[in-house]
Short mmCIF file of the C-alpha atoms (twelve columns), coordinates in Angstrom:
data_MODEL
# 
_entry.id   MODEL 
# 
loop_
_atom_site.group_PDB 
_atom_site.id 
_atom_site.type_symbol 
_atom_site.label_atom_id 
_atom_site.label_alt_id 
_atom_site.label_comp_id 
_atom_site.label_asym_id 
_atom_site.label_seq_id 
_atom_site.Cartn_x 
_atom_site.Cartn_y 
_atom_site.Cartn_z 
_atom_site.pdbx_PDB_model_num 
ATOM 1   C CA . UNK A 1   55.376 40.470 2.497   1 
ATOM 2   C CA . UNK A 2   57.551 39.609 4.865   1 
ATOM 3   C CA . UNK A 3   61.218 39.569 2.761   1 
ATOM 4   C CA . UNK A 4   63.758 40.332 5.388   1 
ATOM 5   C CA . UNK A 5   62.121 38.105 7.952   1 
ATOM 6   C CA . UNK A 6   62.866 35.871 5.644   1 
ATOM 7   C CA . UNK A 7   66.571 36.958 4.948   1 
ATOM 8   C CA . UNK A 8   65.838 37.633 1.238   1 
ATOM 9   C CA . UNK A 9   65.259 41.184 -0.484  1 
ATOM 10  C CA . UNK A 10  62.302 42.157 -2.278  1 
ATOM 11  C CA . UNK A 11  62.178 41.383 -5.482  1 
ATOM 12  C CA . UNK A 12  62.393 43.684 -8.502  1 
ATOM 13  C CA . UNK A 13  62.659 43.600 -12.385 1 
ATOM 14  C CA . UNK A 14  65.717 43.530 -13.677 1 
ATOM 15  C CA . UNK A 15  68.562 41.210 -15.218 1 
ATOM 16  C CA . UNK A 16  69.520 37.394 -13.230 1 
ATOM 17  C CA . UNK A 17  72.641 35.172 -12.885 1 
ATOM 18  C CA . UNK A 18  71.751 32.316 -14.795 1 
ATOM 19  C CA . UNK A 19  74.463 30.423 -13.235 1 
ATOM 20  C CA . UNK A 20  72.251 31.108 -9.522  1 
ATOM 21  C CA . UNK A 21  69.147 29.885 -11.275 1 
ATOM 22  C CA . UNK A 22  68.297 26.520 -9.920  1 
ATOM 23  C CA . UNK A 23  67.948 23.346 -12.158 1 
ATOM 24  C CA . UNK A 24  63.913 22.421 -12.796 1 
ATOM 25  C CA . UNK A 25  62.847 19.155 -10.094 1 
ATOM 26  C CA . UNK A 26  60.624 17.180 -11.874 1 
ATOM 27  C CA . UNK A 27  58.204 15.007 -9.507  1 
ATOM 28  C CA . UNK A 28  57.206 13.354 -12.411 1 
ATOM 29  C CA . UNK A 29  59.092 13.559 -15.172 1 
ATOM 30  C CA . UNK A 30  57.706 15.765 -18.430 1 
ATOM 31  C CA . UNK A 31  54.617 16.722 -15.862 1 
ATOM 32  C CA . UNK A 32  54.885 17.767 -12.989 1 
ATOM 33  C CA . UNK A 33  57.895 20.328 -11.150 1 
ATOM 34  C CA . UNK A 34  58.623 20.944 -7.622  1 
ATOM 35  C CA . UNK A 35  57.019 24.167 -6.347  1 
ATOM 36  C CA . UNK A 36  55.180 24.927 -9.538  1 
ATOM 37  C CA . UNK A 37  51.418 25.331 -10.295 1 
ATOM 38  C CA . UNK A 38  50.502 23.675 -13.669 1 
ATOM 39  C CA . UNK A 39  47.152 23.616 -15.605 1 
ATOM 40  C CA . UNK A 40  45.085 20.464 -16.930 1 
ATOM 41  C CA . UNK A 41  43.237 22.083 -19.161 1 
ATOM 42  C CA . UNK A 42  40.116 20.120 -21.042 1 
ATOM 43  C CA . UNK A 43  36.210 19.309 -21.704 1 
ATOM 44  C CA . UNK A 44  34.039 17.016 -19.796 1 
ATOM 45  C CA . UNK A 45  34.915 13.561 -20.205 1 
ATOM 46  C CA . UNK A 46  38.408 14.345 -21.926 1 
ATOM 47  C CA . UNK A 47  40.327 12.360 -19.722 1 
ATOM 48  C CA . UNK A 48  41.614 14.697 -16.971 1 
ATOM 49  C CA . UNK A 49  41.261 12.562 -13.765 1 
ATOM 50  C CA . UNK A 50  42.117 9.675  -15.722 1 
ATOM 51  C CA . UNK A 51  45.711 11.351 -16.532 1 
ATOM 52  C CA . UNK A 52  46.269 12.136 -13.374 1 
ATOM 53  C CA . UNK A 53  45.680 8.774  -11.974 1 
ATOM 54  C CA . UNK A 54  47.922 7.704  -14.289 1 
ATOM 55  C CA . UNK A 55  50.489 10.130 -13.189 1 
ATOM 56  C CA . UNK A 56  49.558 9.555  -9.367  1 
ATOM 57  C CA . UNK A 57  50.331 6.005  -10.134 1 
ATOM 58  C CA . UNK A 58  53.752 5.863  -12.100 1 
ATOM 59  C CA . UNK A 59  54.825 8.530  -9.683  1 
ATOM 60  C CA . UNK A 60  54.393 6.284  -6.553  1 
ATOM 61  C CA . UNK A 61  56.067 3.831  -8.643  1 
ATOM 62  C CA . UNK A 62  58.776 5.835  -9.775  1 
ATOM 63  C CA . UNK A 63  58.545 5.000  -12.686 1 
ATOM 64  C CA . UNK A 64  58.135 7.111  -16.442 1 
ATOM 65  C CA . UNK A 65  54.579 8.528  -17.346 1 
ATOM 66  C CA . UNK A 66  53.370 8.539  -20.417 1 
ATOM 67  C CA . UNK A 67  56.498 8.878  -22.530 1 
ATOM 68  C CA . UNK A 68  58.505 9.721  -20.411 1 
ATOM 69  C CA . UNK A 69  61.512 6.545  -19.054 1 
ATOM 70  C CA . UNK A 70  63.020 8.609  -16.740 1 
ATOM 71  C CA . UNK A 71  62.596 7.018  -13.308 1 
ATOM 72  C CA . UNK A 72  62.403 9.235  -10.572 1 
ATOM 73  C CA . UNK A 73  62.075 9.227  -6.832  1 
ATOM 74  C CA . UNK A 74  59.012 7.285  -5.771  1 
ATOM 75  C CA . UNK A 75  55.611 9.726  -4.279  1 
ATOM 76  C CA . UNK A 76  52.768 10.469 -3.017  1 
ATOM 77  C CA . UNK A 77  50.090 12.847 -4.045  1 
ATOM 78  C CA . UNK A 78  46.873 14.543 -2.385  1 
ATOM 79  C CA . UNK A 79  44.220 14.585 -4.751  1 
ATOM 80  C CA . UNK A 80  41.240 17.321 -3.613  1 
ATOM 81  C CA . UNK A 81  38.292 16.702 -5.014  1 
ATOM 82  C CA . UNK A 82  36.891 20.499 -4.914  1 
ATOM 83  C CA . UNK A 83  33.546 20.184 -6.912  1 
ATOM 84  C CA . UNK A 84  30.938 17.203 -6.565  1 
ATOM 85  C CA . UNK A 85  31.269 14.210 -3.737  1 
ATOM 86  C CA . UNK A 86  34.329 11.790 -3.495  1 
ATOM 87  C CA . UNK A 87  32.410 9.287  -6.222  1 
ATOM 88  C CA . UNK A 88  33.829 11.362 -8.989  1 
ATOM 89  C CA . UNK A 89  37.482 10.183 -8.058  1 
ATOM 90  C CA . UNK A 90  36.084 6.286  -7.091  1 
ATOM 91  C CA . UNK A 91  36.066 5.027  -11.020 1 
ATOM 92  C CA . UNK A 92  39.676 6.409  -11.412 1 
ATOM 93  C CA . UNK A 93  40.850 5.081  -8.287  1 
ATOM 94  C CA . UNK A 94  39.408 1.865  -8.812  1 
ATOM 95  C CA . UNK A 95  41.106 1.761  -12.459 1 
ATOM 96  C CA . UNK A 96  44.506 2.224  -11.212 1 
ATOM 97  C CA . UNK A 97  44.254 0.271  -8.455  1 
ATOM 98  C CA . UNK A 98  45.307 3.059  -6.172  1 
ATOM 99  C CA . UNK A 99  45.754 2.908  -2.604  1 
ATOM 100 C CA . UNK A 100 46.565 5.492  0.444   1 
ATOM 101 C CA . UNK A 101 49.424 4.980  0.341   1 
ATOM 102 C CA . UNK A 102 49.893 6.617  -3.461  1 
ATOM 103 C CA . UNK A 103 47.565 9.208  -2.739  1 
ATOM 104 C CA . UNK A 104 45.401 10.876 -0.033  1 
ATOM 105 C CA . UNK A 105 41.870 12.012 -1.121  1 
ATOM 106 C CA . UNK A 106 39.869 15.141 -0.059  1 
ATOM 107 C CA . UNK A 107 36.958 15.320 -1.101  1 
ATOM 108 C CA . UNK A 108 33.166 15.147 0.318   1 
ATOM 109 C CA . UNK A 109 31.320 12.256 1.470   1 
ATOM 110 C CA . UNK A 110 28.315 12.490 3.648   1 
ATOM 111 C CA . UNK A 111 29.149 9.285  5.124   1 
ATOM 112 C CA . UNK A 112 32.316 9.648  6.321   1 
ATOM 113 C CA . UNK A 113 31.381 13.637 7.646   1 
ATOM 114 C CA . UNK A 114 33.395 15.622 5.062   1 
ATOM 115 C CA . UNK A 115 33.024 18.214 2.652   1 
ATOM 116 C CA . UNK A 116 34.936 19.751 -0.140  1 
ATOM 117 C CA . UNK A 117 37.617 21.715 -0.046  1 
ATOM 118 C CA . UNK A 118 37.111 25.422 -0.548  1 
ATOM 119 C CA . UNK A 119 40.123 28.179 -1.266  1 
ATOM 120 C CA . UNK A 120 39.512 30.172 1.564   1 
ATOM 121 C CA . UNK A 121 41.755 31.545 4.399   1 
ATOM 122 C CA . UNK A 122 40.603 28.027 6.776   1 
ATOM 123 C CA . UNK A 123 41.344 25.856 3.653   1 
ATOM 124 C CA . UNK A 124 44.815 27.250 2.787   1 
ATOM 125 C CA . UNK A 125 45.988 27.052 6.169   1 
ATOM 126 C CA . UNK A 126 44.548 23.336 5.918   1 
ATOM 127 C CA . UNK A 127 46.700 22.524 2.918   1 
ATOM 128 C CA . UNK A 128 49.490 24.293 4.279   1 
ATOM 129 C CA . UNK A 129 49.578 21.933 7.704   1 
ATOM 130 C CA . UNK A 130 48.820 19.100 5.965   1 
ATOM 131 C CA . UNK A 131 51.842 19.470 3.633   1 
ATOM 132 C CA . UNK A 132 53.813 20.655 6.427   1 
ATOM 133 C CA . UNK A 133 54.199 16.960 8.021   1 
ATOM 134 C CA . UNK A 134 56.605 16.346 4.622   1 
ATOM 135 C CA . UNK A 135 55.198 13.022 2.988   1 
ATOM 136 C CA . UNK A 136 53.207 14.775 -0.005  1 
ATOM 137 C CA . UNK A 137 55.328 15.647 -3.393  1 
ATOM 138 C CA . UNK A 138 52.367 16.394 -5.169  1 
ATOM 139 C CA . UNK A 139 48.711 17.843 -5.389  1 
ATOM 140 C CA . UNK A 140 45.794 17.590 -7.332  1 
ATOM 141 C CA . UNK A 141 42.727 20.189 -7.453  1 
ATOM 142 C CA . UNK A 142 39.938 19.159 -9.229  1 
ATOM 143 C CA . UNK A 143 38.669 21.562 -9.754  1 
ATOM 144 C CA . UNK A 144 39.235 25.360 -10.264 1 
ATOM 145 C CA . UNK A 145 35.932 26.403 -10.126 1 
ATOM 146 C CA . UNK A 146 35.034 24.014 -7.501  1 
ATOM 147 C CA . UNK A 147 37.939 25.530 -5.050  1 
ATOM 148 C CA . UNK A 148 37.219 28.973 -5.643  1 
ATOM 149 C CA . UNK A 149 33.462 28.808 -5.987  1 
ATOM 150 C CA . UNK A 150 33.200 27.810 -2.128  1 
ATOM 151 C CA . UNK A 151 35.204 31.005 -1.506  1 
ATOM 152 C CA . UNK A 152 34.903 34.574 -1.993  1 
ATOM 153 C CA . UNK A 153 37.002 34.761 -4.969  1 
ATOM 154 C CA . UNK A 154 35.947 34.431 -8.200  1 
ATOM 155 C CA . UNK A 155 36.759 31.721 -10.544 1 
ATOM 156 C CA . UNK A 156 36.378 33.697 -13.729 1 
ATOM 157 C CA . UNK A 157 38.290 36.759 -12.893 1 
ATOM 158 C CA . UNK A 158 41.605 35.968 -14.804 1 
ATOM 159 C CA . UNK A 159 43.456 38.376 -12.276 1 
ATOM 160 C CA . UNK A 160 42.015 36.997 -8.646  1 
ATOM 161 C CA . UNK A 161 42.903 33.420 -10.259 1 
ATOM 162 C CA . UNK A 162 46.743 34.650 -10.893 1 
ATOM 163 C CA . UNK A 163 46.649 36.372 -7.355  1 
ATOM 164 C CA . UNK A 164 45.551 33.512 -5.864  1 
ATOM 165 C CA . UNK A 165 48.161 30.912 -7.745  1 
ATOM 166 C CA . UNK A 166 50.935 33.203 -7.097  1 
ATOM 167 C CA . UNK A 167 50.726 32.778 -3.359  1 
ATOM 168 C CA . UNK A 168 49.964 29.236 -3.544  1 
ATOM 169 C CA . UNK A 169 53.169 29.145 -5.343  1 
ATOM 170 C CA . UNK A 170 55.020 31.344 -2.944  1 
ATOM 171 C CA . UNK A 171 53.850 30.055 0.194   1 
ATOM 172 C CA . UNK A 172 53.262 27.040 -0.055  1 
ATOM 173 C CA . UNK A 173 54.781 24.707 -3.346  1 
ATOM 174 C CA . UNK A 174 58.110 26.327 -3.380  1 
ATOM 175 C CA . UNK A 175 58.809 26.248 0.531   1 
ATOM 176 C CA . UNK A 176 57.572 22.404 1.161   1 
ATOM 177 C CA . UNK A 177 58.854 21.382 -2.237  1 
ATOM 178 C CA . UNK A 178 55.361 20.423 -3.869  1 
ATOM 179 C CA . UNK A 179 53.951 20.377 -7.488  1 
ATOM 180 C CA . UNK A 180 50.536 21.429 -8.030  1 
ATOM 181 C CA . UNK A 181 48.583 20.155 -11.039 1 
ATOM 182 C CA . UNK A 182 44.660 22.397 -11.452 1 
ATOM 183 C CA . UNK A 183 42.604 20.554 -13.521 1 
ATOM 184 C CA . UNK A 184 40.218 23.156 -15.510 1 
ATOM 185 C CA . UNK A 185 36.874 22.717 -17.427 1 
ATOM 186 C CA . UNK A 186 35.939 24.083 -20.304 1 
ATOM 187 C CA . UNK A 187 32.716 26.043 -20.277 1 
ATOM 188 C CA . UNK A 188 33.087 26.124 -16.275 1 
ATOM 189 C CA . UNK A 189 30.351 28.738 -15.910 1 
# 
């Protein structure tokens, strides 16, 4: 790690300044927080893509999700579609009646000459351009196993998943000021 580069000390375990502690920056209010990772945990056919449309779609709006009446800032998401071809997203998309100018889509689509998104060095640097240029608040992986099965890593080792999370979070959510919602299956294996 590069700490003093980056005119900040390593960090270490100890006691904090509550007062120094900076105030949580909901993109969407209740759900999703500037440079944080959350989980979407659920079974097949639970309603996971369809919640995040929803939130992909009040966010642009500004508006509350859910129960939520808190209006915020309107914006835009990136949705990666990491396992299976871009028709998983279509029905969702189509639902909401989202455009691209709520949300960007990765995902595959022999058609159009793409394929998915894989958590690997090329694919992080990827994300990390993309969200350089400033317009995206928030992203959506769908799915955990599909971003880390197209990579070396391993989706069910607990610790390579933290690892990997951790400099997601560090490199990338917390210095372009993006949330980052992984939706998870059950019974992924």
């Amino acid at each position: 790690r590069h700490y003093a580069l980056q005119g900040r000390p390593k960090p270490v375990v100890g006691a904090i300044d509550m007062d120094k502690v900076t105030d949580l920056d909901y993109i969407v209010e209740g759900y999703l927080i500037r440079g944080e990772i959350h989980i979407l945990y659920g079974g097949k056919g639970t309603g996971k893509t369809t919640f995040c449309g929803g939130m992909i779609r009040a966010g642009h709006a500004g508006i509350g999700f859910l129960e939520q009446v808190t209006p915020k800032k309107k914006c835009k998401f990136l949705f990666i579609q990491a396992d299976g071809g871009a028709s998983r997203f279509k029905e969702v998309y189509r639902k909401f009646n989202l455009t691209k100018e709520q949300v960007e889509i990765w995902a595959a689509d022999a058609k159009q000459g793409t394929t998915n998104w894989a958590c690997d060095l090329r694919g992080i640097i990827k994300l990390k351009n993309r969200l350089a240029k400033g317009d995206i608040d928030g992203v959506i992986i769908d799915s955990v196993k599909g971003m880390m099965s197209s990579s070396a890593f391993q989706y069910t080792d607990n610790i390579v998943v933290d690892l990997i999370c951790k400099f997601l979070r560090e490199i990338i959510l917390e210095p372009y000021g993006v949330g980052l919602m992984l939706i998870s299956h059950y019974n992924a294996s």
